[in-house]
Tab-separated table of C-alpha atoms and ligand atoms in Angstrom:
chain	number	residue	atom	x	y	z
A	1	UNK	CA	-274.878	-49.246	-91.863
A	2	UNK	CA	-275.469	-45.490	-91.912
A	3	UNK	CA	-273.599	-45.119	-88.618
A	4	UNK	CA	-270.699	-47.250	-89.852
A	5	UNK	CA	-270.668	-45.127	-93.018
A	6	UNK	CA	-270.310	-41.925	-91.041
A	7	UNK	CA	-267.354	-43.366	-89.166
A	8	UNK	CA	-265.706	-44.526	-92.356
A	9	UNK	CA	-266.226	-41.113	-94.037
A	10	UNK	CA	-265.433	-38.737	-91.219
A	11	UNK	CA	-262.502	-38.613	-88.825
A	12	UNK	CA	-261.663	-36.160	-86.034
A	13	UNK	CA	-258.074	-35.107	-85.463
A	14	UNK	CA	-257.918	-34.890	-81.572
A	15	UNK	CA	-254.876	-32.653	-81.654
A	16	UNK	CA	-256.866	-30.002	-83.471
A	17	UNK	CA	-260.082	-30.004	-81.426
A	18	UNK	CA	-258.957	-31.031	-77.898
A	19	UNK	CA	-259.831	-28.139	-75.428
A	20	UNK	CA	-261.265	-26.048	-78.215
A	21	UNK	CA	-264.635	-24.344	-78.673
A	22	UNK	CA	-265.791	-25.874	-82.022
A	23	UNK	CA	-268.219	-24.524	-84.528
A	24	UNK	CA	-269.613	-27.301	-86.770
A	25	UNK	CA	-271.444	-26.339	-90.034
A	26	UNK	CA	-273.684	-28.653	-92.007
A	27	UNK	CA	-276.063	-28.096	-94.862
A	28	UNK	CA	-279.077	-29.682	-93.081
A	29	UNK	CA	-280.303	-31.873	-90.274
A	30	UNK	CA	-282.715	-34.582	-91.504
A	31	UNK	CA	-283.157	-37.296	-88.971
A	32	UNK	CA	-280.553	-35.967	-86.481
A	33	UNK	CA	-278.761	-39.320	-86.090
A	34	UNK	CA	-275.723	-38.347	-88.193
A	35	UNK	CA	-275.388	-34.997	-86.503
A	36	UNK	CA	-275.576	-36.721	-83.158
A	37	UNK	CA	-272.884	-39.049	-84.072
A	38	UNK	CA	-270.483	-36.460	-85.402
A	39	UNK	CA	-271.058	-34.272	-82.332
A	40	UNK	CA	-270.222	-37.291	-80.180
A	41	UNK	CA	-267.086	-37.923	-82.153
A	42	UNK	CA	-265.868	-34.285	-81.734
A	43	UNK	CA	-266.832	-34.331	-78.015
A	44	UNK	CA	-264.973	-37.588	-77.513
A	45	UNK	CA	-261.938	-36.002	-79.126
A	46	UNK	CA	-261.858	-33.439	-76.298
A	47	UNK	CA	-263.765	-30.433	-77.657
A	48	UNK	CA	-264.712	-28.061	-74.806
A	49	UNK	CA	-267.807	-26.664	-76.464
A	50	UNK	CA	-269.640	-27.565	-79.726
A	51	UNK	CA	-271.868	-25.129	-81.447
A	52	UNK	CA	-273.740	-26.507	-84.486
A	53	UNK	CA	-274.791	-24.223	-87.412
A	54	UNK	CA	-277.060	-25.309	-90.188
A	55	UNK	CA	-277.071	-23.621	-93.617
A	56	UNK	CA	-280.776	-24.229	-94.193
A	57	UNK	CA	-283.986	-23.761	-92.196
A	58	UNK	CA	-285.305	-26.802	-90.215
A	59	UNK	CA	-286.336	-29.598	-92.577
A	60	UNK	CA	-289.951	-30.316	-91.490
A	61	UNK	CA	-291.646	-31.668	-94.585
A	62	UNK	CA	-290.761	-34.362	-97.092
A	63	UNK	CA	-289.862	-33.728	-100.715
A	64	UNK	CA	-292.222	-34.940	-103.348
A	65	UNK	CA	-290.167	-33.636	-106.233
A	66	UNK	CA	-287.403	-36.196	-106.409
A	67	UNK	CA	-285.149	-35.672	-103.476
A	68	UNK	CA	-285.006	-38.841	-101.377
A	69	UNK	CA	-285.924	-37.399	-97.947
A	70	UNK	CA	-287.457	-39.295	-95.111
A	71	UNK	CA	-291.156	-39.536	-94.249
A	72	UNK	CA	-292.411	-36.589	-92.222
A	73	UNK	CA	-292.422	-38.564	-88.872
A	74	UNK	CA	-288.653	-39.354	-89.444
A	75	UNK	CA	-287.745	-35.675	-89.819
A	76	UNK	CA	-286.494	-34.540	-86.484
A	77	UNK	CA	-287.648	-30.982	-86.927
A	78	UNK	CA	-291.191	-32.030	-87.552
A	79	UNK	CA	-291.587	-33.027	-83.881
A	80	UNK	CA	-288.870	-31.201	-81.962
A	81	UNK	CA	-288.095	-27.536	-81.539
A	82	UNK	CA	-284.522	-26.195	-81.911
A	83	UNK	CA	-283.685	-26.526	-78.231
A	84	UNK	CA	-284.899	-30.131	-78.213
A	85	UNK	CA	-282.916	-30.996	-81.330
A	86	UNK	CA	-279.779	-29.361	-79.803
A	87	UNK	CA	-280.201	-31.567	-76.747
A	88	UNK	CA	-280.824	-34.647	-78.931
A	89	UNK	CA	-277.636	-34.130	-80.985
A	90	UNK	CA	-275.654	-33.212	-77.861
A	91	UNK	CA	-274.507	-29.722	-78.962
A	92	UNK	CA	-273.992	-26.752	-76.667
A	93	UNK	CA	-276.034	-24.635	-79.075
A	94	UNK	CA	-277.831	-25.038	-82.374
A	95	UNK	CA	-278.595	-22.391	-84.974
A	96	UNK	CA	-280.408	-22.517	-88.334
A	97	UNK	CA	-280.510	-19.855	-90.983
A	98	UNK	CA	-283.991	-18.515	-91.692
A	99	UNK	CA	-285.706	-19.057	-94.967
A	100	UNK	CA	-285.389	-15.349	-95.676
A	101	UNK	CA	-281.705	-15.364	-94.764
A	102	UNK	CA	-281.098	-18.393	-96.985
A	103	UNK	CA	-282.712	-16.735	-99.968
A	104	UNK	CA	-280.883	-13.536	-99.265
A	105	UNK	CA	-277.636	-15.332	-99.285
A	106	UNK	CA	-278.588	-16.908	-102.622
A	107	UNK	CA	-279.417	-13.461	-104.081
A	108	UNK	CA	-282.588	-14.826	-105.555
A	109	UNK	CA	-284.168	-11.444	-106.213
A	110	UNK	CA	-286.888	-11.793	-108.801
A	111	UNK	CA	-286.616	-15.553	-108.906
A	112	UNK	CA	-288.849	-18.195	-107.285
A	113	UNK	CA	-287.499	-21.285	-105.688
A	114	UNK	CA	-289.144	-24.186	-103.942
A	115	UNK	CA	-288.782	-24.275	-100.148
A	116	UNK	CA	-291.457	-26.806	-99.456
A	117	UNK	CA	-289.354	-29.017	-97.225
A	118	UNK	CA	-288.900	-25.997	-94.926
A	119	UNK	CA	-292.347	-24.457	-94.934
A	120	UNK	CA	-294.747	-27.053	-96.302
A	121	UNK	CA	-295.840	-24.793	-99.219
A	122	UNK	CA	-295.585	-27.099	-102.320
A	123	UNK	CA	-295.525	-24.733	-105.349
A	124	UNK	CA	-296.531	-27.520	-107.759
A	125	UNK	CA	-298.753	-29.495	-105.378
A	126	UNK	CA	-297.939	-32.832	-103.895
B	1	LIG	S1	-286.617	-27.388	-101.739
B	1	LIG	FE1	-288.353	-28.350	-102.754
B	1	LIG	S2	-287.422	-29.628	-104.429
B	1	LIG	FE2	-285.818	-29.082	-102.935
B	1	LIG	S3	-285.663	-30.756	-101.554
B	1	LIG	FE3	-287.022	-29.223	-100.653
B	1	LIG	S4	-289.168	-29.853	-101.216
B	1	LIG	FE4	-287.612	-30.948	-102.554
């Protein structure tokens, strides 16, 4: 159902991507299955290269504070390194922003935010 949902929600315009080097940007990679599917869709539409950029660090730990994330063993970054994840999703390269880079982009000076799903440090315990 999840895979069907992706195909219903996202479509590739082959005339736009055929023969191109494509950069795809997503907010996160959780299980990796959706990313794999959309990379396949873009590849099938004729993209020459696909480089995947993620606007958060690797999601390695579950959230206990109300966000419905997978169990740890289902989180792809809990058992694979970045190169392995890149191979799994079928991208030519994969890049994540660092935790420091993400906070710098958010201009969080003087503020504290939870980042437990990236680093495993739960500020309010589990
Ligand atoms: S940053 Fe904290 S609250 Fe937000 S999803 Fe990750 S673990 Fe949950």
